[in-house]
Coordinates of N, CA and C in Angstrom, one line a residue:
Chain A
X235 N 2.9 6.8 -16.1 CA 2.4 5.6 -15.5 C 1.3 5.0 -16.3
X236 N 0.6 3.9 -15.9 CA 0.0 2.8 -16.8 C -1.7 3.8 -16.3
X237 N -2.8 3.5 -17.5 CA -3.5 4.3 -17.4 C -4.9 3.5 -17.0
X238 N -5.4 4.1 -15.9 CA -7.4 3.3 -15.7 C -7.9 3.8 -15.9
X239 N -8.7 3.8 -16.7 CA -10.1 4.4 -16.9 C -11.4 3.8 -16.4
X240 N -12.2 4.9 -15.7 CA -13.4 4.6 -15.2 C -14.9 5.1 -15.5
X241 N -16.0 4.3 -15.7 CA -16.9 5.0 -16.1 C -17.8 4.6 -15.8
X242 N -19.1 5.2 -15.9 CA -19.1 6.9 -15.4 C -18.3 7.4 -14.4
X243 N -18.2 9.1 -14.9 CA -17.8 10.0 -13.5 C -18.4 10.3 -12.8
X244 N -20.0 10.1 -12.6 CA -20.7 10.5 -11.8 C -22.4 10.2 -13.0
X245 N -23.1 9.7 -11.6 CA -24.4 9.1 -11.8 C -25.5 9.1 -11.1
X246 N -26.1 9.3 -11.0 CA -28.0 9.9 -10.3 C -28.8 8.8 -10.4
X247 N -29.3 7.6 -9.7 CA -30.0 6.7 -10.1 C -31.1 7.2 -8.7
X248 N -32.7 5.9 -9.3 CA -33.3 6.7 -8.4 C -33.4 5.1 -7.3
X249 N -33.9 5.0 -6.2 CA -33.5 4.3 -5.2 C -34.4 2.5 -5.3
X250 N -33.5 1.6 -5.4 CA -34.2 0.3 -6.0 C -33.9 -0.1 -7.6
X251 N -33.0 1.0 -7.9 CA -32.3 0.5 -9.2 C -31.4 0.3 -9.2
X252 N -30.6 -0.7 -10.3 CA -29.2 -0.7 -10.3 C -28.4 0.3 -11.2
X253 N -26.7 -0.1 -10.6 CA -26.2 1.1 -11.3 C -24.6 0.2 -11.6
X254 N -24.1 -0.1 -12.7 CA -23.1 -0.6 -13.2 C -21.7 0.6 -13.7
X255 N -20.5 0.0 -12.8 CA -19.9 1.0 -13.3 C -18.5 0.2 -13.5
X256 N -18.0 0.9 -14.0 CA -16.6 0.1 -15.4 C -15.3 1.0 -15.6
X257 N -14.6 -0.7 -14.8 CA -13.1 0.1 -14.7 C -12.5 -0.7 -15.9
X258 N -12.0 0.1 -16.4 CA -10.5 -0.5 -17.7 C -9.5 -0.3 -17.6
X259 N -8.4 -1.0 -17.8 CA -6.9 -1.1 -18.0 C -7.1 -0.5 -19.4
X260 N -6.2 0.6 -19.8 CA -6.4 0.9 -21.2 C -4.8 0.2 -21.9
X261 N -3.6 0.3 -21.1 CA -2.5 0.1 -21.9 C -1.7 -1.1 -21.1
X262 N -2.2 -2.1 -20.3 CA -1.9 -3.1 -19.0 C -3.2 -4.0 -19.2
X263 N -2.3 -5.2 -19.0 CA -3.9 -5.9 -18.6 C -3.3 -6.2 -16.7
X264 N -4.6 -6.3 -16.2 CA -4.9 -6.3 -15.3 C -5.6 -8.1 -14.7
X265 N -4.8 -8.8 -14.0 CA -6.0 -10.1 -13.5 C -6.3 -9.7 -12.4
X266 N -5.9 -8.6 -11.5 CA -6.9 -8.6 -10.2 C -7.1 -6.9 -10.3
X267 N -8.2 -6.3 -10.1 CA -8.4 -5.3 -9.6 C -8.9 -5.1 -8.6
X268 N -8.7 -3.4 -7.9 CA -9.3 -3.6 -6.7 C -11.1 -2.4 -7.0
X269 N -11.8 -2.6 -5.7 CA -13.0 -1.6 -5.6 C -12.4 -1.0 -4.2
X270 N -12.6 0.2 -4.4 CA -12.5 1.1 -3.2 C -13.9 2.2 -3.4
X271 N -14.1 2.1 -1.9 CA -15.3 3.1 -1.7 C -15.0 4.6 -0.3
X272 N -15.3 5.6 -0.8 CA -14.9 6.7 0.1 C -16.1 8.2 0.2
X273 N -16.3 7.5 1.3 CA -17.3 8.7 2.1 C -16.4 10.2 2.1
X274 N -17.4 11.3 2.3 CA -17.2 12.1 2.1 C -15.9 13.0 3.2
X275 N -15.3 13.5 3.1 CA -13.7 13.7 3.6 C -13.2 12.7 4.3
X276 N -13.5 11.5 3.9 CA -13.0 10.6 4.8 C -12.1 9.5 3.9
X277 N -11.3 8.6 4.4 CA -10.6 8.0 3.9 C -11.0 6.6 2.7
X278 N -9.8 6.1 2.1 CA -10.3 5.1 0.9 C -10.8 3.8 1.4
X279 N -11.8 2.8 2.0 CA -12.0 1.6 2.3 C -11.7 0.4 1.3
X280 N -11.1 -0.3 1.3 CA -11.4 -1.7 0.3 C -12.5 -2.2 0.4
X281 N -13.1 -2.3 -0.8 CA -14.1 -3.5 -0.6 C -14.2 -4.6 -1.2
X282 N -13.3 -4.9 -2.1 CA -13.2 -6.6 -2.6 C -12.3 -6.3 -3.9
X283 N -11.8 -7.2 -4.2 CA -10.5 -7.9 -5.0 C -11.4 -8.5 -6.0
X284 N -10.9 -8.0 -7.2 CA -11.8 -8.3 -8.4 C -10.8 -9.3 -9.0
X285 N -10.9 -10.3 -9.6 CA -10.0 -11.7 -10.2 C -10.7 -11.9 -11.6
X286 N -9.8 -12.0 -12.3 CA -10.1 -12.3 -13.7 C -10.2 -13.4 -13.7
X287 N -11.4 -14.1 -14.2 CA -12.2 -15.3 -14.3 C -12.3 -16.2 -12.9
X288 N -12.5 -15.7 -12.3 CA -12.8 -16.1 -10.7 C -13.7 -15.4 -10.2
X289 N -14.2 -15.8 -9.2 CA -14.8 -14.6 -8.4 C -14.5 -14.3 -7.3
X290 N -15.3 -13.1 -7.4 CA -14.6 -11.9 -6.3 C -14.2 -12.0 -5.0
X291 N -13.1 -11.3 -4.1 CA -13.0 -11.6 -3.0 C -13.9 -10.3 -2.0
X292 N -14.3 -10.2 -1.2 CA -15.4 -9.3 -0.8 C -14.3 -9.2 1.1
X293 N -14.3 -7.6 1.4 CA -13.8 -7.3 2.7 C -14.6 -7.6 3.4
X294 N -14.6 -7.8 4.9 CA -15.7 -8.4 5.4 C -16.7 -7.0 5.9
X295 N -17.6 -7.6 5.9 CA -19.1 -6.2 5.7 C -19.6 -5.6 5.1
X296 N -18.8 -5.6 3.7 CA -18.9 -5.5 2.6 C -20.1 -6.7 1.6
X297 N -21.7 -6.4 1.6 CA -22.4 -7.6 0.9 C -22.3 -8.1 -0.9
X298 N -22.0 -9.1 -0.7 CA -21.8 -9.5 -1.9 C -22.9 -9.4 -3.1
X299 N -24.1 -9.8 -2.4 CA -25.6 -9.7 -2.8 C -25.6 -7.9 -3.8
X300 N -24.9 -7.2 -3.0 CA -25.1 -6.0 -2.9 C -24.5 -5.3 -4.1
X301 N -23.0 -5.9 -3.8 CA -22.2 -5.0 -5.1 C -21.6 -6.2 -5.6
X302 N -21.8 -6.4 -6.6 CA -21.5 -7.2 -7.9 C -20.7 -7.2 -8.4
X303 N -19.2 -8.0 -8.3 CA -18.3 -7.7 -9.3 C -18.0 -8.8 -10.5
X304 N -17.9 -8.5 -11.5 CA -17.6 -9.4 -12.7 C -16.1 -9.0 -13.1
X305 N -15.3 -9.8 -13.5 CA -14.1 -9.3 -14.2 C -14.3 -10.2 -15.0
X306 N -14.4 -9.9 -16.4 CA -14.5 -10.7 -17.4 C -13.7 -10.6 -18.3
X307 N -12.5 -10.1 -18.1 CA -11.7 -9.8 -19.5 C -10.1 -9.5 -18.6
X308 N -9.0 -9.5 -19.1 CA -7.7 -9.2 -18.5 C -7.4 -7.6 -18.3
X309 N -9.0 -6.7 -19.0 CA -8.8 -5.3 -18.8 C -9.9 -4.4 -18.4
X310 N -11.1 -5.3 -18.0 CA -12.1 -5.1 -17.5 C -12.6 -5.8 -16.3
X311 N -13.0 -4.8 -15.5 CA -13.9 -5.2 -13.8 C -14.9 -4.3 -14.0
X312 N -16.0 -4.7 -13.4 CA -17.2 -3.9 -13.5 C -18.0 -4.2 -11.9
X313 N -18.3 -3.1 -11.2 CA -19.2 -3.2 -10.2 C -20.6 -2.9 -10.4
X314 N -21.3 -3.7 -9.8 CA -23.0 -3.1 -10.0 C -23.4 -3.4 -8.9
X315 N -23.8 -1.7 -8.4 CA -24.5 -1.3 -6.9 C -25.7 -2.3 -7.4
X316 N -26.8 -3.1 -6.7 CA -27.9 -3.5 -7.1 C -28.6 -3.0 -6.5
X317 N -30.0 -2.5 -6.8 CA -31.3 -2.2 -5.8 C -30.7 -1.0 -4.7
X318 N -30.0 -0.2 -5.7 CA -29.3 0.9 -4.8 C -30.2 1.8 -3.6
X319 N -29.8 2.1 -2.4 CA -30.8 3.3 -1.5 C -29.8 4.2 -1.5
X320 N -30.1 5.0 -0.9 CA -29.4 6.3 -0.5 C -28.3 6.1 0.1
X321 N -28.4 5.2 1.4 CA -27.0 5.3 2.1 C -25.9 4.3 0.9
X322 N -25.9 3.8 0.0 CA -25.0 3.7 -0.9 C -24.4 4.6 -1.9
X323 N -24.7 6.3 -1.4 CA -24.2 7.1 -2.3 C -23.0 7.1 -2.0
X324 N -22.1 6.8 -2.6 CA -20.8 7.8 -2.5 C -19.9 7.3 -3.5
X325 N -18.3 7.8 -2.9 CA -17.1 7.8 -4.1 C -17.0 6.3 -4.6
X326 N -16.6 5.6 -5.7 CA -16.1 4.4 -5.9 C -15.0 4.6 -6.4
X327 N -13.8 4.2 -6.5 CA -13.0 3.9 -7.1 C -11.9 2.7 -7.4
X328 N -11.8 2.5 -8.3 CA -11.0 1.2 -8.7 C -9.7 1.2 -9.0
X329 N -9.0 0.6 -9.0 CA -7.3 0.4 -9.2 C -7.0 -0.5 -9.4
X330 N -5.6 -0.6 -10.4 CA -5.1 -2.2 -10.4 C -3.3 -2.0 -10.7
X331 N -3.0 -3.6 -10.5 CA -1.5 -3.3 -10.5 C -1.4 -3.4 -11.6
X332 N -0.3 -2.8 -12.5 CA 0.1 -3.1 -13.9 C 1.0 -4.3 -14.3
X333 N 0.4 -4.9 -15.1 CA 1.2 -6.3 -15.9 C 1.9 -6.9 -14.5
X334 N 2.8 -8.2 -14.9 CA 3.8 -9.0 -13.9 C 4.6 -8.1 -13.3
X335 N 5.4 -7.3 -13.9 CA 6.7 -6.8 -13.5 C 6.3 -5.6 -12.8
X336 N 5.4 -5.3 -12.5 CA 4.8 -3.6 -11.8 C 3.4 -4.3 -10.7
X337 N 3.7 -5.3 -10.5 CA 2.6 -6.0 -9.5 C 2.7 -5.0 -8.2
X338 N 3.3 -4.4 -7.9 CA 3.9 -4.2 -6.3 C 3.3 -2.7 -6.9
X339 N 2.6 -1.9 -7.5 CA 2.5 -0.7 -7.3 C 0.8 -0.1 -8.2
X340 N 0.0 0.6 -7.9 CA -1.4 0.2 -7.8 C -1.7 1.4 -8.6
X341 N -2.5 2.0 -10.0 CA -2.9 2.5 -10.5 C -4.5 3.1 -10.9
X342 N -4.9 3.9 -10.1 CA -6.3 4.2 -9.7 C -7.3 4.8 -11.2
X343 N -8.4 4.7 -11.5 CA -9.4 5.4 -11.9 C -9.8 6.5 -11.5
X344 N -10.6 7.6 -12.2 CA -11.0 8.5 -11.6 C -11.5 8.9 -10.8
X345 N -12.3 7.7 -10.8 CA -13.7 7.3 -9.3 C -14.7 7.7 -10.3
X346 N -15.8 7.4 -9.8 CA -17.5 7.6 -9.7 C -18.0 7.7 -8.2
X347 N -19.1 9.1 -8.6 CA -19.6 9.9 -8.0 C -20.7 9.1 -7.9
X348 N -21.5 8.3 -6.8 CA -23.0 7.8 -7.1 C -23.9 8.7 -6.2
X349 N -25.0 8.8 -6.2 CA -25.7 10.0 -5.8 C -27.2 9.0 -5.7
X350 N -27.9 8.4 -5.0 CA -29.1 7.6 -5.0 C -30.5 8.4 -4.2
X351 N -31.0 8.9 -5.2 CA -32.1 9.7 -4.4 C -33.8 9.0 -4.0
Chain B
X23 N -3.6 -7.9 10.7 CA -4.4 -6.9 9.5 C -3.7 -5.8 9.5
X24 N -3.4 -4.8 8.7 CA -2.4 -3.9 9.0 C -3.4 -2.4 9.4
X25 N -2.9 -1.9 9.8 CA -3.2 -0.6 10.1 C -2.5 0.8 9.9
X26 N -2.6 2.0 9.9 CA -1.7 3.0 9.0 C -2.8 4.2 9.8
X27 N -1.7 5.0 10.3 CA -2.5 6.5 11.0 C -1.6 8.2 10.9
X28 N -2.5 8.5 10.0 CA -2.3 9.5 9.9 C -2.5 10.3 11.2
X29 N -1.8 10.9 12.1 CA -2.2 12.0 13.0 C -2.8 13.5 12.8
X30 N -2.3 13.7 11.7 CA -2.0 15.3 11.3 C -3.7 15.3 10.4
X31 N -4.7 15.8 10.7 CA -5.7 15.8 10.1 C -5.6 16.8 8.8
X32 N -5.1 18.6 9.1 CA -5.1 19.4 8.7 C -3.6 20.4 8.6
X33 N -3.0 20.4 7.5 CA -1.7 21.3 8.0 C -1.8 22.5 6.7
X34 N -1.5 23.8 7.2 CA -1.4 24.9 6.2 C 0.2 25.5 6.5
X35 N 0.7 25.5 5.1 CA 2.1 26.3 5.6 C 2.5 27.4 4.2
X36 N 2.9 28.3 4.0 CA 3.2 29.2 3.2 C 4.0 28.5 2.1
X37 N 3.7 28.8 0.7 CA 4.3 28.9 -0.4 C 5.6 28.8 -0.2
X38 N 6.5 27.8 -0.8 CA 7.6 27.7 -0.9 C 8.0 27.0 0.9
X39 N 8.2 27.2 1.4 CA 8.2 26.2 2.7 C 8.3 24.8 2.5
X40 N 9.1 24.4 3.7 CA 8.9 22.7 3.9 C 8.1 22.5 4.4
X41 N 7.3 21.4 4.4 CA 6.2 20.5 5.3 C 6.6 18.9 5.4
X42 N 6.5 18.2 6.3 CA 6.3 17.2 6.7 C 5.3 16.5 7.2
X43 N 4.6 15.6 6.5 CA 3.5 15.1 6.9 C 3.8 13.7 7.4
X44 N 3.2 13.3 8.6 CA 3.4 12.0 9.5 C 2.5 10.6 9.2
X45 N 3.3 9.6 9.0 CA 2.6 8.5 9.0 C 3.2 7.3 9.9
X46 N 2.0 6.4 10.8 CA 2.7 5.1 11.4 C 2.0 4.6 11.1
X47 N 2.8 3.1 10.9 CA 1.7 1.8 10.6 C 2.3 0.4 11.7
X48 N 1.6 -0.1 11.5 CA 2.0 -1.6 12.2 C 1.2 -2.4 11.6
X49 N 2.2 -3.4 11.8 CA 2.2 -4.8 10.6 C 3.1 -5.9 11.3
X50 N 3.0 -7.3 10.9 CA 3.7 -8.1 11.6 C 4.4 -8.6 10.2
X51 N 4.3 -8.1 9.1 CA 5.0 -8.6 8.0 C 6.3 -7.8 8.0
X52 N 7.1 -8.3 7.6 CA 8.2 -8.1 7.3 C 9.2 -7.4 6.0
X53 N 8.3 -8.0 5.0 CA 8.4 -7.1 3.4 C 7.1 -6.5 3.0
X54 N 7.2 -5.0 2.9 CA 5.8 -4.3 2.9 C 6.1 -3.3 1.5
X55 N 5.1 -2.7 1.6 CA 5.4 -1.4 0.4 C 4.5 -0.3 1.2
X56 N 5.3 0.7 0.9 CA 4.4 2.5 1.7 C 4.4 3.1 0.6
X57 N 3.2 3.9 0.7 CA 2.9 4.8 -0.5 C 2.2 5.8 0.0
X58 N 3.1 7.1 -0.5 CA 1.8 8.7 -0.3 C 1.5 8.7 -1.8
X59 N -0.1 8.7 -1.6 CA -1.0 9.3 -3.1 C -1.2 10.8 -2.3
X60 N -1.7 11.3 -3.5 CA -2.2 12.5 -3.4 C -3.7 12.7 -3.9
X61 N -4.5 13.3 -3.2 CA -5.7 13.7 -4.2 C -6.5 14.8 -4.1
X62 N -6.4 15.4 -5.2 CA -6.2 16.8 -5.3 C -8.1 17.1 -5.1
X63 N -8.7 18.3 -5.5 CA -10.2 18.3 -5.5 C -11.0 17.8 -6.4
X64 N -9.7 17.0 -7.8 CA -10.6 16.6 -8.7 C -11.1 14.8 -8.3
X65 N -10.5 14.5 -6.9 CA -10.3 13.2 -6.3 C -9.6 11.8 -7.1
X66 N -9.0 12.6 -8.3 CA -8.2 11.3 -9.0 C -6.6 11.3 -7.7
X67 N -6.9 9.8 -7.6 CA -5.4 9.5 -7.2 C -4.4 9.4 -7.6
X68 N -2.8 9.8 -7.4 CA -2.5 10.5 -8.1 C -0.7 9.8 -6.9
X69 N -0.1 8.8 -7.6 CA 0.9 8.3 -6.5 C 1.9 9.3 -6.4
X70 N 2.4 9.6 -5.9 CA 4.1 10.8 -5.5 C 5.3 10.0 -5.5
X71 N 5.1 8.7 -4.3 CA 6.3 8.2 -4.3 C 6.0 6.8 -3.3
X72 N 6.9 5.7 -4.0 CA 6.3 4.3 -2.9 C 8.1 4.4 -2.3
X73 N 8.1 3.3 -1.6 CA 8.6 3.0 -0.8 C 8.8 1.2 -0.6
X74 N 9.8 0.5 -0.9 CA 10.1 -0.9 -0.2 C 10.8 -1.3 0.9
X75 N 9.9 -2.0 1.7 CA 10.4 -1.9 2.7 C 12.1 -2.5 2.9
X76 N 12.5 -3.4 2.5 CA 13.8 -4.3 2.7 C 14.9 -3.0 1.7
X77 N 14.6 -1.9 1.5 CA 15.4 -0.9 0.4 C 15.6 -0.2 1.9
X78 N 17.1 -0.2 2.3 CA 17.4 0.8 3.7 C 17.5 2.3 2.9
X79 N 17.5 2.7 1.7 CA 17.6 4.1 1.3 C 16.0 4.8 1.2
X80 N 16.3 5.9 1.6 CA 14.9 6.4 1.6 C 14.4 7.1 0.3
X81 N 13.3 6.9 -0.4 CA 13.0 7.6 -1.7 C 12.7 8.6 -1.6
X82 N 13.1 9.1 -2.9 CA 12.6 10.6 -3.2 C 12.3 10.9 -4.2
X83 N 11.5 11.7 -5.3 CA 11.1 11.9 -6.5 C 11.0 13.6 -6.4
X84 N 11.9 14.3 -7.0 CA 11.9 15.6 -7.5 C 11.9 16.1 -5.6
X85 N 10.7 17.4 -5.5 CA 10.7 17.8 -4.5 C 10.4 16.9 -3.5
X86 N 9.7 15.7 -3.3 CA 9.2 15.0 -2.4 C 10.2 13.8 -2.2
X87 N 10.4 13.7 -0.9 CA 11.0 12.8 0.2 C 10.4 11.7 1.0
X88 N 10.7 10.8 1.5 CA 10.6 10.4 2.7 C 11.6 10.0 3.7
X89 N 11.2 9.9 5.1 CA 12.0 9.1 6.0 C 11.2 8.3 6.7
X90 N 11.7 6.8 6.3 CA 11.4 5.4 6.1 C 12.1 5.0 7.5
X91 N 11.8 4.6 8.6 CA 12.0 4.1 9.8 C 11.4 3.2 10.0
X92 N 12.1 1.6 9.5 CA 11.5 0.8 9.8 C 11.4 0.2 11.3
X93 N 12.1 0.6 12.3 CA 12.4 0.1 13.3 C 11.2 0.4 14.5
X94 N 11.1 1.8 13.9 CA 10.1 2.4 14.6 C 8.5 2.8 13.6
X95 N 8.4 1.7 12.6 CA 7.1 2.0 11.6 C 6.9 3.2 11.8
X96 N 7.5 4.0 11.2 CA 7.2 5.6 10.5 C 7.7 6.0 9.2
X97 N 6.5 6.2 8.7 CA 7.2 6.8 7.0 C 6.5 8.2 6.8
X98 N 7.2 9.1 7.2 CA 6.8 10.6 6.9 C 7.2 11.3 6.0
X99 N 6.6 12.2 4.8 CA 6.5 12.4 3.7 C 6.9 14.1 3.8
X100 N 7.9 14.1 3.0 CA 8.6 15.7 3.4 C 8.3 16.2 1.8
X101 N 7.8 17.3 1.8 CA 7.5 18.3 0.6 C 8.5 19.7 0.8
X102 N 8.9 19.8 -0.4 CA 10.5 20.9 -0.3 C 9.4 21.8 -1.2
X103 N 9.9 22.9 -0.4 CA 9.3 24.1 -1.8 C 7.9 24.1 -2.2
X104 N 7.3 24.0 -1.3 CA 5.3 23.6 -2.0 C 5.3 24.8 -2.5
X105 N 4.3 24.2 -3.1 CA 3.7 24.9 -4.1 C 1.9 24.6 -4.0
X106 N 1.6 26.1 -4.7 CA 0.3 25.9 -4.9 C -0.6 24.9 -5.0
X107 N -0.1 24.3 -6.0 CA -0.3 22.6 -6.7 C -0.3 22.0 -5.9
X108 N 0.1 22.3 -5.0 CA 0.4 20.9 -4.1 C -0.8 20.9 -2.7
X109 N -1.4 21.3 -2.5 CA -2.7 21.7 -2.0 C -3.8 20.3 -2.1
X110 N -4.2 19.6 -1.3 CA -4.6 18.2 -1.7 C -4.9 17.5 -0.3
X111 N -5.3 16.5 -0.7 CA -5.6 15.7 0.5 C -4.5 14.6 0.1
X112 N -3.4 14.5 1.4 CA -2.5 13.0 1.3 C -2.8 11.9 1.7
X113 N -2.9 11.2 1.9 CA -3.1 9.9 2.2 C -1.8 8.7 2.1
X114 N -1.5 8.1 3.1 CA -0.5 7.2 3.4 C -1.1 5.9 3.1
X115 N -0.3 4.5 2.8 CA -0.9 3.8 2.4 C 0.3 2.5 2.7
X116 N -0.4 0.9 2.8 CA 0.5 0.2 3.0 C 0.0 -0.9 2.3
X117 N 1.0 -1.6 1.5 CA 0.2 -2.9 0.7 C 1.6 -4.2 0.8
X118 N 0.6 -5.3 1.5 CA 1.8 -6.1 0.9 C 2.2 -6.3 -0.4
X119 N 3.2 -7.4 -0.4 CA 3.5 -7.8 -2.0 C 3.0 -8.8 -2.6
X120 N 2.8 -9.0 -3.9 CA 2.2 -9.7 -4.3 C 3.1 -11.0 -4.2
X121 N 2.0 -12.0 -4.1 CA 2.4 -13.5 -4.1 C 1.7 -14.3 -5.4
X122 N 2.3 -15.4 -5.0 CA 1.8 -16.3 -5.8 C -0.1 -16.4 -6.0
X123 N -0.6 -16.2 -4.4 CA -2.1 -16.8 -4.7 C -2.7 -15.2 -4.9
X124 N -2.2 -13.9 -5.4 CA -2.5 -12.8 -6.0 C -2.0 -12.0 -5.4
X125 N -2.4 -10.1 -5.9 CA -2.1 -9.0 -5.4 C -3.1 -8.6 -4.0
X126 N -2.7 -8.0 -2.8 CA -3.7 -7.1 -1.9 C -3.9 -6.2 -2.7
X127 N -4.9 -5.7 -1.9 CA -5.0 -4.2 -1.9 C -4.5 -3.2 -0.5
X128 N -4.8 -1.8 -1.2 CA -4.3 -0.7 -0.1 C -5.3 -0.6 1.0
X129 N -4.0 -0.6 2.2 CA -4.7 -0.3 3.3 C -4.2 1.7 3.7
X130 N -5.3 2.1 3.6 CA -5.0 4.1 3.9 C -5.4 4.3 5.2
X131 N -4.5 5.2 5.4 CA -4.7 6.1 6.9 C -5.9 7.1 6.4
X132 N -6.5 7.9 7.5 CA -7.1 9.3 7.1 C -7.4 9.9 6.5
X133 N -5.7 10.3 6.3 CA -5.6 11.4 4.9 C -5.1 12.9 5.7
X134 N -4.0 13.7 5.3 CA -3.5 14.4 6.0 C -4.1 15.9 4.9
X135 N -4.9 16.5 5.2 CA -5.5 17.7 4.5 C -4.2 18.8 4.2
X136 N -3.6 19.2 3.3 CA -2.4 19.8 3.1 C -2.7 21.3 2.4
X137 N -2.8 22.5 3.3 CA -3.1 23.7 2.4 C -2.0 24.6 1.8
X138 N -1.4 24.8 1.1 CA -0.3 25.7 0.8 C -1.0 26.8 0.4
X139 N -0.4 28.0 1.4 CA -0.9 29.2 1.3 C 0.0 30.2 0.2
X140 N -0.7 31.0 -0.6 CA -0.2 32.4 -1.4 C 0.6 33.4 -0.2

């Protein structure tokens, strides 16, 4: 299957900083990706539809202010936690569908681990 | 808005054994896509097998199955022969299809905890 790469795998920031993290299409380009966030045993949430050269679409409750997405390129989305606190630690993960013809099937990153102490 | 529920929080069944894990969703669309990921403890997602909905045959890939009941929105996910490997957190999932004004994203149930025992 088509490959995402994501980075970092995990990150320690201290609380009131930002933290940028970066998903890639390595062998697909990508115009929409998605951000998913997941608490600990619990399930994957959406939180906004990343659009190459547009901007983002955000789930509702999800603050815009908050997490930052840029898609700047047909194989890059990037999220930035801003002014991170603690209750914004957890899983991220990103996904996207591969090229036109594989639209209908969604190919995930490893996730990032955020940890805000 | 669609919704998707895992019932089964926790299931353990012996090595080599069948299991079936249960999923319902409700939706007022009519052409959908279902998908079990898997995610094992290293948390990469990791898809098994999708599903379309207007396809009346049900998929399967190697050991893994489903039965796709659209009438009654149920897509339960049958594992033949587990294996150790197979030990993971499942997760059911529903996305529409992409259109013209872009792709959704996945909407997940719970996640059905799957232990295959030695």
């Amino acid at each position: 299957g088509a490959v995402v790469s994501q980075h970092p795998s995990w990150v320690i920031c201290k609380s009131g900083t930002s933290v940028k993290i970066e998903c890639r299409s390595l062998d697909f380009q990508a115009t929409t990706m998605f951000w998913y966030r997941q608490f600990p045993k619990q399930s994957l949430m959406l939180m906004a539809t990343s659009n190459e050269g547009s901007k983002a679409t955000y789930e509702q409750g999800v603050e815009k202010d908050k997490f930052l997405i840029n898609h700047a390129s047909l194989t890059l989305s990037t999220l930035t936690v801003t002014s991170a606190h603690p209750e914004d630690s957890s899983f991220y993960i990103c996904s996207a569908p591969p090229g036109t013809s594989g639209r209908n099937i969604q190919y995930f990153g490893a996730g990032t681990r955020l940890s805000v102490l | 808005a669609q919704t998707v529920t895992q019932s089964q929080p926790e299931m353990s069944v012996q090595e080599a054994e069948t299991v079936t894990l249960s999923c319902t969703y409700d939706t007022s669309e009519s052409n959908y896509y279902l998908f079990w990921y898997k995610q094992p403890p290293s948390r990469q997602m990791i898809l098994v097998i999708r599903q379309e909905a207007y396809k009346q045959q049900n998929a399967t890939e190697n050991r893994f199955s489903v039965n796709f009941q659209k009438a009654a929105k149920s897509f339960s996910l049958k594992i033949s022969d587990s294996q150790l490997g197979d030990t993971a957190m499942y997760f059911c999932a529903f996305m529409t299809p992409y259109s013209g004004g872009g792709a959704d994203g996945l909407t997940f149930g719970k996640g059905t905890h799957l232990i295959i025992q030695p």
